[in-house]
Amino acid sequence: MTEKLGDDADELRALRDRYVPRGITTAHPIVADRAQGSEVWDTSGKRYIDFVGGIGVMNVGHNHPRVMAAVHEQLDRVTHTAFQVVMYESYLRLAQRICELAPGDLPKKAIFFSTGAEAVENAVKIARAATGRQAIISFTGGFHGRTLLALSLTGTVNPYKQNFGPYAAEVYQAPFPYEYRGWSSEQALAALESLFESAVSPQRVAAIIVEPVLGEGGFIPAPIPFLRELRKITEKHGILLIADEIQTGFGRTGKFFAIEHSGVTPDIITVAKSLAAGFPLSAVIGRADVMDAPAPGGLGGTFAGNPVACAAGLAVLDVMRDERLPERAARIGSVVEERMRTWSAEHDLVGDVRAVGAMAGMELVRDRKDKTPADTETARILALAREQGLLLLRSGMHHNVIRTLMPLTIPDDQLTEGLDILGSALAEVARVPARSKK
Ligand SMILES: Cc1ncc(COP(=O)(O)O)c(C=O)c1O
């Protein structure tokens, strides 16, 4: 990407090339200077509408005044004691609030960590301790993080798994229902049953982990009947159901937890990302009897559940409630989906539109019959949109899904402005015949 940036940015980008490994890519070659609400400014002063929110982290918007006030207040009191050494109020109050919010009538408990991957790893540890079983089943296209067990559960090779094996033992993968590419719920469930016959007996499975809507996998919602059937299968075999809500969680889909759309109560839920508006915080929430399975000392981490991050988390919950952000997500989603469906009627490039609340995405294909993923076209749209002042991110196993993760606090005029930019970038790329796009 040879975009001319301001002097500062050029110098900083040189530092990046010289001192930061290429393994961590940067989607947009700009340097953030400041951010507020749904807007980001780079070091040259250029302003962008943010449809990414730091990968679904900024549901309450950048620098929400109530979050910042709570953080400042906590900073002046205590910033770290390590919860397993000395406990603090923000952790305990957040545990209570999040347990009260999570679906299910049985008593629940919650434990905090720093990253999503860490939450996933600990959910697996807890499930194994609770069942005395070892095997875990995850789904193709799923993404659960970059640490070794989380990566073992992840169902996309490029770019995540690359040359990082060998992977953790006792991890099995079943197909995720992906109607657009020929995997119905019935087929996916049949494949799961056949996995039980060919690879691992259900009596050896500790947990099945599923994203209610695939995030990195391309914004693919798990059909509600599929989730309900999965719950029945897990109950039948004494398998725990883990809902990985790290990308779906916290209001984005129109409910606090996406799994609530299905009425299914999982045994364990993992959340992270928008939980603390940019402060590193993740959580595992689950049935109290399951959560209490690991023996004392078996869970924790030096920075796990940092007091400042927990204070931010409490403020986030207040903002979500008081500003009715789950409802707002549903409204944003209907606006975005309607625009995407209009584009789909105008351009063959748009192969599929999928949305659950504000978790909306469109899958781009070179031709609608063969559904050849339009990955280079997707990259061009992202670059064009950025030039016009909109930050976007793609996802999907074939890198051809444009997803929207804007703050749920985005004002209507900025939402329209961002969608107009996306529409014009899409139209420009759709105009150029596929052959000349290579
Ligand atoms: C569903 C899901 N699980 C786990 C993770 C890993 O989270 P983290 O990057 O914070 O480790 C992600 C990150 O995108 C995710 O979307």
Tab-separated table of C-alpha atoms and ligand atoms in Angstrom:
chain	number	residue	atom	x	y	z
A	1	MET	CA	0.000	0.000	0.000
A	2	THR	CA	1.756	3.187	-1.149
A	3	GLU	CA	-0.353	5.873	0.365
A	4	LYS	CA	1.316	9.205	1.035
A	5	LEU	CA	1.003	10.029	4.691
A	6	GLY	CA	2.090	12.999	6.783
A	7	ASP	CA	5.746	13.285	7.913
A	8	ASP	CA	5.035	11.860	11.355
A	9	ALA	CA	3.239	8.877	9.940
A	10	ASP	CA	6.063	8.134	7.509
A	11	GLU	CA	8.566	8.141	10.330
A	12	LEU	CA	6.351	5.996	12.561
A	13	ARG	CA	5.683	3.564	9.741
A	14	ALA	CA	9.436	3.206	9.257
A	15	LEU	CA	9.728	2.307	12.948
A	16	ARG	CA	7.029	-0.262	12.478
A	17	ASP	CA	8.822	-1.867	9.528
A	18	ARG	CA	12.137	-1.824	11.368
A	19	TYR	CA	11.068	-2.975	14.840
A	20	VAL	CA	7.724	-4.799	14.629
A	21	PRO	CA	7.479	-8.262	13.016
A	22	ARG	CA	5.435	-8.655	9.839
A	23	GLY	CA	3.397	-11.420	11.500
A	24	ILE	CA	1.199	-8.741	13.014
A	25	THR	CA	-0.355	-7.023	10.029
A	26	THR	CA	-2.037	-3.616	10.072
A	27	ALA	CA	-5.204	-3.370	7.977
A	28	HIS	CA	-4.863	0.373	7.340
A	29	PRO	CA	-1.507	2.171	6.890
A	30	ILE	CA	-2.475	5.162	9.022
A	31	VAL	CA	-1.424	6.160	12.525
A	32	ALA	CA	-4.153	6.992	15.011
A	33	ASP	CA	-3.769	10.281	16.808
A	34	ARG	CA	-7.053	10.515	18.697
A	35	ALA	CA	-10.571	9.123	18.693
A	36	GLN	CA	-13.941	10.170	20.025
A	37	GLY	CA	-17.296	8.422	19.719
A	38	SER	CA	-17.392	6.915	16.226
A	39	GLU	CA	-14.611	9.045	14.767
A	40	VAL	CA	-10.849	8.557	14.555
A	41	TRP	CA	-8.270	11.132	13.472
A	42	ASP	CA	-4.855	10.182	12.105
A	43	THR	CA	-1.580	12.027	12.673
A	44	SER	CA	-2.093	14.112	9.523
A	45	GLY	CA	-5.386	15.375	10.942
A	46	LYS	CA	-7.549	13.351	8.550
A	47	ARG	CA	-10.836	12.222	10.089
A	48	TYR	CA	-12.409	8.791	9.601
A	49	ILE	CA	-15.782	7.337	10.486
A	50	ASP	CA	-15.046	4.159	12.393
A	51	PHE	CA	-16.954	1.054	11.264
A	52	VAL	CA	-14.407	-1.206	13.013
A	53	GLY	CA	-14.257	-0.028	16.632
A	54	GLY	CA	-10.917	-1.723	17.280
A	55	ILE	CA	-12.464	-5.044	16.072
A	56	GLY	CA	-15.776	-4.869	17.871
A	57	VAL	CA	-14.380	-3.438	21.095
A	58	MET	CA	-15.897	0.031	21.065
A	59	ASN	CA	-19.609	-0.701	21.293
A	60	VAL	CA	-20.004	2.316	23.616
A	61	GLY	CA	-17.778	4.455	21.365
A	62	HIS	CA	-14.265	5.789	21.842
A	63	ASN	CA	-13.607	7.644	25.094
A	64	HIS	CA	-17.161	7.545	26.393
A	65	PRO	CA	-17.183	10.197	29.152
A	66	ARG	CA	-18.723	7.835	31.731
A	67	VAL	CA	-16.126	5.146	31.029
A	68	MET	CA	-13.300	7.674	31.180
A	69	ALA	CA	-14.604	9.094	34.484
A	70	ALA	CA	-14.802	5.600	36.031
A	71	VAL	CA	-11.295	4.793	34.812
A	72	HIS	CA	-9.830	8.022	36.204
A	73	GLU	CA	-11.522	7.410	39.515
A	74	GLN	CA	-10.155	3.872	39.738
A	75	LEU	CA	-6.672	4.997	38.617
A	76	ASP	CA	-6.454	7.284	41.606
A	77	ARG	CA	-7.438	4.513	44.043
A	78	VAL	CA	-5.731	1.246	43.080
A	79	THR	CA	-4.419	-0.016	39.736
A	80	HIS	CA	-3.179	-3.498	40.618
A	81	THR	CA	-3.028	-5.882	43.522
A	82	ALA	CA	-3.568	-9.201	41.644
A	83	PHE	CA	-7.013	-10.490	42.557
A	84	GLN	CA	-5.574	-13.735	43.887
A	85	VAL	CA	-3.533	-11.722	46.391
A	86	VAL	CA	-5.894	-8.939	47.466
A	87	MET	CA	-9.406	-8.569	46.077
A	88	TYR	CA	-11.040	-5.276	45.047
A	89	GLU	CA	-14.539	-3.953	44.631
A	90	SER	CA	-14.682	-3.353	40.846
A	91	TYR	CA	-14.003	-7.067	40.167
A	92	LEU	CA	-16.646	-8.261	42.627
A	93	ARG	CA	-19.346	-5.815	41.499
A	94	LEU	CA	-18.704	-6.643	37.851
A	95	ALA	CA	-18.900	-10.384	38.560
A	96	GLN	CA	-22.294	-9.844	40.165
A	97	ARG	CA	-23.594	-7.624	37.340
A	98	ILE	CA	-22.453	-9.913	34.556
A	99	CYS	CA	-23.850	-13.032	36.233
A	100	GLU	CA	-27.205	-11.278	36.619
A	101	LEU	CA	-27.184	-10.360	32.922
A	102	ALA	CA	-26.197	-13.764	31.538
A	103	PRO	CA	-29.017	-16.060	30.410
A	104	GLY	CA	-30.235	-18.902	32.621
A	105	ASP	CA	-31.976	-19.227	35.979
A	106	LEU	CA	-29.403	-21.378	37.776
A	107	PRO	CA	-26.873	-19.610	40.033
A	108	LYS	CA	-23.870	-18.368	38.053
A	109	LYS	CA	-20.288	-17.332	38.750
A	110	ALA	CA	-17.806	-15.285	36.703
A	111	ILE	CA	-14.033	-15.024	36.508
A	112	PHE	CA	-12.071	-12.342	34.677
A	113	PHE	CA	-8.988	-12.470	32.465
A	114	SER	CA	-7.352	-10.069	30.013
A	115	THR	CA	-7.848	-11.392	26.463
A	116	GLY	CA	-10.437	-13.366	24.585
A	117	ALA	CA	-8.052	-16.249	23.969
A	118	GLU	CA	-7.366	-16.442	27.694
A	119	ALA	CA	-11.097	-16.668	28.403
A	120	VAL	CA	-11.451	-19.486	25.871
A	121	GLU	CA	-8.489	-21.393	27.322
A	122	ASN	CA	-9.948	-21.108	30.804
A	123	ALA	CA	-13.439	-22.101	29.654
A	124	VAL	CA	-11.893	-25.328	28.344
A	125	LYS	CA	-9.973	-25.891	31.588
A	126	ILE	CA	-13.167	-25.411	33.591
A	127	ALA	CA	-15.161	-27.724	31.307
A	128	ARG	CA	-12.535	-30.448	31.588
A	129	ALA	CA	-12.380	-30.143	35.360
A	130	ALA	CA	-16.184	-30.211	35.614
A	131	THR	CA	-16.711	-33.260	33.398
A	132	GLY	CA	-13.523	-35.232	33.970
A	133	ARG	CA	-13.417	-35.579	30.164
A	134	GLN	CA	-10.792	-34.320	27.723
A	135	ALA	CA	-12.155	-33.880	24.214
A	136	ILE	CA	-13.435	-30.554	22.876
A	137	ILE	CA	-15.384	-30.021	19.666
A	138	SER	CA	-15.262	-26.750	17.759
A	139	PHE	CA	-16.477	-25.728	14.305
A	140	THR	CA	-14.966	-25.031	10.910
A	141	GLY	CA	-14.594	-21.312	10.279
A	142	GLY	CA	-14.695	-20.597	14.006
A	143	PHE	CA	-12.138	-18.313	15.592
A	144	HIS	CA	-11.237	-18.608	19.258
A	145	GLY	CA	-7.891	-16.805	19.588
A	146	ARG	CA	-4.207	-17.069	18.878
A	147	THR	CA	-2.808	-18.923	21.905
A	148	LEU	CA	-2.046	-22.554	21.258
A	149	LEU	CA	-5.192	-24.227	22.600
A	150	ALA	CA	-7.432	-21.439	21.264
A	151	LEU	CA	-5.672	-21.779	17.919
A	152	SER	CA	-6.209	-25.537	18.009
A	153	LEU	CA	-9.945	-24.833	18.327
A	154	THR	CA	-9.847	-22.262	15.522
A	155	GLY	CA	-11.171	-23.517	12.204
A	156	THR	CA	-9.371	-21.333	9.653
A	157	VAL	CA	-5.859	-22.114	8.447
A	158	ASN	CA	-4.918	-18.966	6.529
A	159	PRO	CA	-3.612	-16.794	8.134
A	160	TYR	CA	-4.094	-18.010	11.701
A	161	LYS	CA	-2.794	-21.571	11.840
A	162	GLN	CA	-0.038	-21.361	9.198
A	163	ASN	CA	3.087	-23.126	10.517
A	164	PHE	CA	2.339	-23.013	14.211
A	165	GLY	CA	1.548	-26.672	14.970
A	166	PRO	CA	1.560	-29.204	16.442
A	167	TYR	CA	-1.763	-28.316	17.953
A	168	ALA	CA	-3.347	-29.420	21.217
A	169	ALA	CA	-4.575	-32.991	21.392
A	170	GLU	CA	-8.214	-33.997	21.828
A	171	VAL	CA	-9.635	-31.192	19.711
A	172	TYR	CA	-12.123	-32.224	17.006
A	173	GLN	CA	-13.843	-30.125	14.415
A	174	ALA	CA	-17.344	-30.318	12.965
A	175	PRO	CA	-18.722	-28.308	10.017
A	176	PHE	CA	-20.464	-25.047	10.872
A	177	PRO	CA	-23.814	-24.554	9.100
A	178	TYR	CA	-23.115	-22.154	6.216
A	179	GLU	CA	-26.182	-22.169	3.992
A	180	TYR	CA	-24.700	-19.865	1.357
A	181	ARG	CA	-21.930	-22.384	0.662
A	182	GLY	CA	-24.044	-25.494	0.863
A	183	TRP	CA	-23.936	-26.513	4.537
A	184	SER	CA	-27.432	-26.700	5.977
A	185	SER	CA	-28.095	-27.164	9.684
A	186	GLU	CA	-29.238	-30.737	9.000
A	187	GLN	CA	-26.000	-31.562	7.182
A	188	ALA	CA	-23.899	-29.969	9.900
A	189	LEU	CA	-25.734	-31.915	12.613
A	190	ALA	CA	-25.390	-35.157	10.640
A	191	ALA	CA	-21.651	-34.487	10.343
A	192	LEU	CA	-21.460	-33.988	14.103
A	193	GLU	CA	-23.192	-37.325	14.690
A	194	SER	CA	-20.796	-38.968	12.283
A	195	LEU	CA	-17.856	-37.394	14.142
A	196	PHE	CA	-19.186	-39.141	17.256
A	197	GLU	CA	-19.026	-42.429	15.352
A	198	SER	CA	-15.757	-41.982	13.496
A	199	ALA	CA	-13.489	-39.882	15.703
A	200	VAL	CA	-14.573	-39.393	19.305
A	201	SER	CA	-17.303	-40.974	21.377
A	202	PRO	CA	-19.638	-38.378	22.927
A	203	GLN	CA	-18.881	-39.846	26.375
A	204	ARG	CA	-15.333	-38.511	26.015
A	205	VAL	CA	-16.363	-34.966	25.032
A	206	ALA	CA	-16.099	-32.313	27.743
A	207	ALA	CA	-17.514	-29.417	25.734
A	208	ILE	CA	-18.672	-28.131	22.394
A	209	ILE	CA	-17.666	-24.527	21.760
A	210	VAL	CA	-19.656	-22.465	19.283
A	211	GLU	CA	-19.906	-18.843	18.202
A	212	PRO	CA	-23.616	-17.954	17.860
A	213	VAL	CA	-22.550	-15.832	14.871
A	214	LEU	CA	-19.149	-16.562	13.308
A	215	GLY	CA	-17.142	-13.346	13.592
A	216	GLU	CA	-13.758	-13.807	11.957
A	217	GLY	CA	-15.331	-16.655	9.981
A	218	GLY	CA	-17.462	-14.205	7.987
A	219	PHE	CA	-20.479	-13.045	9.992
A	220	ILE	CA	-22.384	-16.282	9.555
A	221	PRO	CA	-25.247	-16.727	12.022
A	222	ALA	CA	-25.788	-20.219	13.408
A	223	PRO	CA	-29.441	-20.980	12.569
A	224	ILE	CA	-31.586	-20.988	15.714
A	225	PRO	CA	-32.793	-24.608	15.163
A	226	PHE	CA	-29.134	-25.643	14.908
A	227	LEU	CA	-28.293	-24.073	18.268
A	228	ARG	CA	-31.350	-25.650	19.881
A	229	GLU	CA	-30.462	-29.071	18.493
A	230	LEU	CA	-26.879	-28.626	19.669
A	231	ARG	CA	-28.209	-27.934	23.165
A	232	LYS	CA	-30.282	-31.147	23.029
A	233	ILE	CA	-27.313	-33.207	21.831
A	234	THR	CA	-25.015	-31.822	24.528
A	235	GLU	CA	-27.616	-32.441	27.240
A	236	LYS	CA	-28.166	-35.994	26.029
A	237	HIS	CA	-24.468	-36.838	26.316
A	238	GLY	CA	-23.522	-34.793	29.391
A	239	ILE	CA	-21.414	-32.461	27.246
A	240	LEU	CA	-21.073	-28.802	28.285
A	241	LEU	CA	-22.057	-26.125	25.784
A	242	ILE	CA	-19.720	-23.121	25.600
A	243	ALA	CA	-20.983	-20.043	23.736
A	244	ASP	CA	-18.027	-17.982	22.567
A	245	GLU	CA	-19.590	-14.503	22.622
A	246	ILE	CA	-16.316	-12.639	22.358
A	247	GLN	CA	-17.313	-10.935	19.096
A	248	THR	CA	-21.102	-11.228	19.337
A	249	GLY	CA	-21.307	-10.228	22.972
A	250	PHE	CA	-22.287	-7.089	24.590
A	251	GLY	CA	-25.244	-5.777	22.747
A	252	ARG	CA	-24.029	-5.962	19.178
A	253	THR	CA	-26.704	-8.354	17.915
A	254	GLY	CA	-29.617	-6.587	19.592
A	255	LYS	CA	-29.443	-8.625	22.815
A	256	PHE	CA	-26.721	-8.515	25.445
A	257	PHE	CA	-25.716	-12.049	24.422
A	258	ALA	CA	-26.385	-13.328	20.893
A	259	ILE	CA	-27.320	-16.775	22.206
A	260	GLU	CA	-30.419	-15.168	23.775
A	261	HIS	CA	-31.995	-14.970	20.297
A	262	SER	CA	-32.230	-18.771	20.347
A	263	GLY	CA	-33.526	-19.180	23.900
A	264	VAL	CA	-30.667	-21.638	24.489
A	265	THR	CA	-28.901	-21.448	27.853
A	266	PRO	CA	-25.258	-22.427	27.507
A	267	ASP	CA	-23.333	-23.835	30.471
A	268	ILE	CA	-20.435	-21.429	29.922
A	269	ILE	CA	-20.116	-18.115	28.062
A	270	THR	CA	-16.906	-16.333	27.099
A	271	VAL	CA	-16.879	-12.560	26.553
A	272	ALA	CA	-14.150	-9.971	25.974
A	273	LYS	CA	-13.824	-7.173	23.385
A	274	SER	CA	-16.581	-4.611	24.148
A	275	LEU	CA	-16.798	-5.644	27.804
A	276	ALA	CA	-14.481	-2.831	28.914
A	277	ALA	CA	-14.356	-0.418	25.952
A	278	GLY	CA	-10.716	-0.960	25.059
A	279	PHE	CA	-9.304	-1.870	28.451
A	280	PRO	CA	-8.072	-5.474	28.344
A	281	LEU	CA	-10.746	-7.539	30.020
A	282	SER	CA	-12.371	-10.876	29.294
A	283	ALA	CA	-14.652	-13.113	31.298
A	284	VAL	CA	-15.859	-16.658	31.667
A	285	ILE	CA	-19.375	-16.837	33.048
A	286	GLY	CA	-21.088	-20.114	33.822
A	287	ARG	CA	-23.232	-22.295	35.991
A	288	ALA	CA	-21.891	-22.026	39.536
A	289	ASP	CA	-21.442	-25.791	39.941
A	290	VAL	CA	-19.421	-25.960	36.709
A	291	MET	CA	-17.374	-22.844	37.506
A	292	ASP	CA	-16.487	-24.211	40.924
A	293	ALA	CA	-15.044	-27.443	39.502
A	294	PRO	CA	-11.371	-26.374	39.330
A	295	ALA	CA	-9.699	-26.673	42.720
A	296	PRO	CA	-8.513	-23.515	44.553
A	297	GLY	CA	-5.452	-22.043	42.838
A	298	GLY	CA	-6.273	-23.689	39.503
A	299	LEU	CA	-7.480	-20.470	37.883
A	300	GLY	CA	-6.099	-16.934	37.774
A	301	GLY	CA	-3.329	-14.822	36.288
A	302	THR	CA	-1.224	-11.883	37.421
A	303	PHE	CA	-3.132	-9.265	35.438
A	304	ALA	CA	-6.423	-11.169	35.194
A	305	GLY	CA	-9.373	-8.884	35.942
A	306	ASN	CA	-7.365	-5.694	36.351
A	307	PRO	CA	-9.130	-3.172	38.659
A	308	VAL	CA	-9.099	-0.357	36.091
A	309	ALA	CA	-10.469	-2.629	33.362
A	310	CYS	CA	-13.197	-3.872	35.747
A	311	ALA	CA	-14.126	-0.262	36.595
A	312	ALA	CA	-14.391	0.423	32.850
A	313	GLY	CA	-16.550	-2.716	32.527
A	314	LEU	CA	-18.972	-1.478	35.177
A	315	ALA	CA	-19.306	1.868	33.395
A	316	VAL	CA	-19.838	0.057	30.074
A	317	LEU	CA	-22.747	-1.886	31.586
A	318	ASP	CA	-24.279	1.365	32.878
A	319	VAL	CA	-23.945	2.981	29.457
A	320	MET	CA	-25.390	-0.056	27.664
A	321	ARG	CA	-28.396	-0.018	29.992
A	322	ASP	CA	-28.985	3.749	30.159
A	323	GLU	CA	-28.426	4.404	26.440
A	324	ARG	CA	-30.358	1.229	25.519
A	325	LEU	CA	-27.580	0.104	23.215
A	326	PRO	CA	-28.918	-3.385	22.439
A	327	GLU	CA	-32.102	-1.754	21.077
A	328	ARG	CA	-29.973	0.767	19.217
A	329	ALA	CA	-27.982	-2.151	17.730
A	330	ALA	CA	-31.165	-3.616	16.306
A	331	ARG	CA	-32.035	-0.266	14.693
A	332	ILE	CA	-28.544	0.282	13.293
A	333	GLY	CA	-28.635	-3.277	11.976
A	334	SER	CA	-31.873	-2.760	10.105
A	335	VAL	CA	-30.507	0.416	8.457
A	336	VAL	CA	-27.245	-1.300	7.468
A	337	GLU	CA	-28.965	-4.460	6.250
A	338	GLU	CA	-31.421	-2.501	4.138
A	339	ARG	CA	-28.571	-0.634	2.439
A	340	MET	CA	-26.680	-3.882	1.868
A	341	ARG	CA	-29.762	-5.505	0.325
A	342	THR	CA	-30.156	-2.513	-2.008
A	343	TRP	CA	-26.527	-2.888	-3.069
A	344	SER	CA	-27.077	-6.597	-3.548
A	345	ALA	CA	-29.907	-5.817	-5.988
A	346	GLU	CA	-27.621	-3.384	-7.849
A	347	HIS	CA	-24.329	-5.254	-7.971
A	348	ASP	CA	-23.695	-8.950	-8.707
A	349	LEU	CA	-20.533	-8.554	-6.646
A	350	VAL	CA	-22.661	-8.782	-3.499
A	351	GLY	CA	-23.325	-12.505	-3.181
A	352	ASP	CA	-24.915	-12.668	0.245
A	353	VAL	CA	-26.051	-10.292	2.979
A	354	ARG	CA	-26.197	-11.519	6.574
A	355	ALA	CA	-27.153	-9.592	9.678
A	356	VAL	CA	-28.067	-10.220	13.285
A	357	GLY	CA	-28.659	-6.782	14.743
A	358	ALA	CA	-25.683	-4.546	14.035
A	359	MET	CA	-23.495	-7.558	13.283
A	360	ALA	CA	-24.007	-7.109	9.557
A	361	GLY	CA	-21.840	-8.233	6.691
A	362	MET	CA	-21.884	-8.860	2.966
A	363	GLU	CA	-20.028	-11.610	1.182
A	364	LEU	CA	-18.520	-10.529	-2.131
A	365	VAL	CA	-18.179	-12.944	-5.048
A	366	ARG	CA	-16.860	-12.645	-8.614
A	367	ASP	CA	-19.874	-14.436	-9.993
A	368	ARG	CA	-23.036	-15.465	-8.308
A	369	LYS	CA	-23.136	-18.973	-9.803
A	370	ASP	CA	-19.683	-20.256	-8.827
A	371	LYS	CA	-19.457	-17.942	-5.800
A	372	THR	CA	-15.739	-17.410	-6.373
A	373	PRO	CA	-14.643	-15.254	-3.429
A	374	ALA	CA	-13.890	-11.657	-4.496
A	375	ASP	CA	-11.005	-11.190	-2.091
A	376	THR	CA	-8.969	-8.645	-4.081
A	377	GLU	CA	-12.127	-6.649	-4.797
A	378	THR	CA	-12.893	-6.641	-1.074
A	379	ALA	CA	-9.416	-5.306	-0.325
A	380	ARG	CA	-9.890	-2.560	-2.943
A	381	ILE	CA	-13.166	-1.479	-1.395
A	382	LEU	CA	-11.516	-1.209	2.014
A	383	ALA	CA	-8.701	0.917	0.580
A	384	LEU	CA	-11.075	3.159	-1.400
A	385	ALA	CA	-13.331	3.627	1.601
A	386	ARG	CA	-10.369	4.586	3.756
A	387	GLU	CA	-9.265	7.190	1.201
A	388	GLN	CA	-12.784	8.630	1.445
A	389	GLY	CA	-12.685	8.643	5.243
A	390	LEU	CA	-14.216	5.344	6.385
A	391	LEU	CA	-12.462	2.579	8.333
A	392	LEU	CA	-13.696	-0.925	7.505
A	393	LEU	CA	-12.531	-4.459	8.140
A	394	ARG	CA	-13.138	-7.706	6.325
A	395	SER	CA	-13.470	-11.259	7.568
A	396	GLY	CA	-14.344	-14.717	6.293
A	397	MET	CA	-12.333	-17.809	5.502
A	398	HIS	CA	-11.841	-16.367	1.995
A	399	HIS	CA	-11.276	-12.769	3.167
A	400	ASN	CA	-14.253	-11.602	1.126
A	401	VAL	CA	-16.791	-10.464	3.727
A	402	ILE	CA	-17.154	-6.777	4.562
A	403	ARG	CA	-18.308	-6.596	8.154
A	404	THR	CA	-19.562	-3.663	10.170
A	405	LEU	CA	-18.550	-3.206	13.800
A	406	MET	CA	-19.327	0.456	14.322
A	407	PRO	CA	-19.883	1.805	17.849
A	408	LEU	CA	-23.528	1.372	18.794
A	409	THR	CA	-23.512	5.006	19.908
A	410	ILE	CA	-22.897	6.198	16.333
A	411	PRO	CA	-25.145	9.187	15.503
A	412	ASP	CA	-27.511	8.723	12.552
A	413	ASP	CA	-25.729	11.275	10.362
A	414	GLN	CA	-22.373	9.507	10.782
A	415	LEU	CA	-23.975	6.146	10.097
A	416	THR	CA	-25.431	7.517	6.859
A	417	GLU	CA	-22.147	9.198	5.944
A	418	GLY	CA	-20.236	5.937	6.474
A	419	LEU	CA	-22.751	3.893	4.504
A	420	ASP	CA	-22.636	6.415	1.648
A	421	ILE	CA	-18.855	6.041	1.475
A	422	LEU	CA	-19.118	2.242	1.548
A	423	GLY	CA	-21.786	2.355	-1.177
A	424	SER	CA	-19.670	4.524	-3.443
A	425	ALA	CA	-16.518	2.408	-2.934
A	426	LEU	CA	-18.537	-0.726	-3.659
A	427	ALA	CA	-20.067	0.796	-6.794
A	428	GLU	CA	-16.666	1.882	-8.069
A	429	VAL	CA	-15.155	-1.595	-7.659
A	430	ALA	CA	-18.282	-3.330	-8.991
A	431	ARG	CA	-18.081	-1.208	-12.185
A	432	VAL	CA	-14.678	-2.650	-13.159
A	433	PRO	CA	-14.957	-6.051	-14.887
A	434	ALA	CA	-13.577	-8.926	-12.775
A	435	ARG	CA	-10.803	-9.845	-15.231
A	436	SER	CA	-9.054	-6.507	-14.949
A	437	LYS	CA	-9.177	-6.540	-11.174
A	438	LYS	CA	-6.233	-8.892	-10.666
B	1	LIG	C1	-15.202	-15.292	18.785
B	1	LIG	C2	-13.816	-14.930	19.243
B	1	LIG	N1	-13.220	-15.678	20.190
B	1	LIG	C3	-11.985	-15.383	20.635
B	1	LIG	C4	-11.278	-14.310	20.137
B	1	LIG	C5	-9.910	-14.002	20.667
B	1	LIG	O1	-9.905	-12.820	21.377
B	1	LIG	P1	-8.520	-12.054	21.678
B	1	LIG	O2	-8.034	-11.541	20.361
B	1	LIG	O3	-8.895	-10.976	22.629
B	1	LIG	O4	-7.594	-13.060	22.277
B	1	LIG	C6	-11.862	-13.508	19.156
B	1	LIG	C7	-11.135	-12.369	18.576
B	1	LIG	O5	-11.443	-11.862	17.515
B	1	LIG	C8	-13.162	-13.832	18.685
B	1	LIG	O6	-13.765	-13.101	17.730
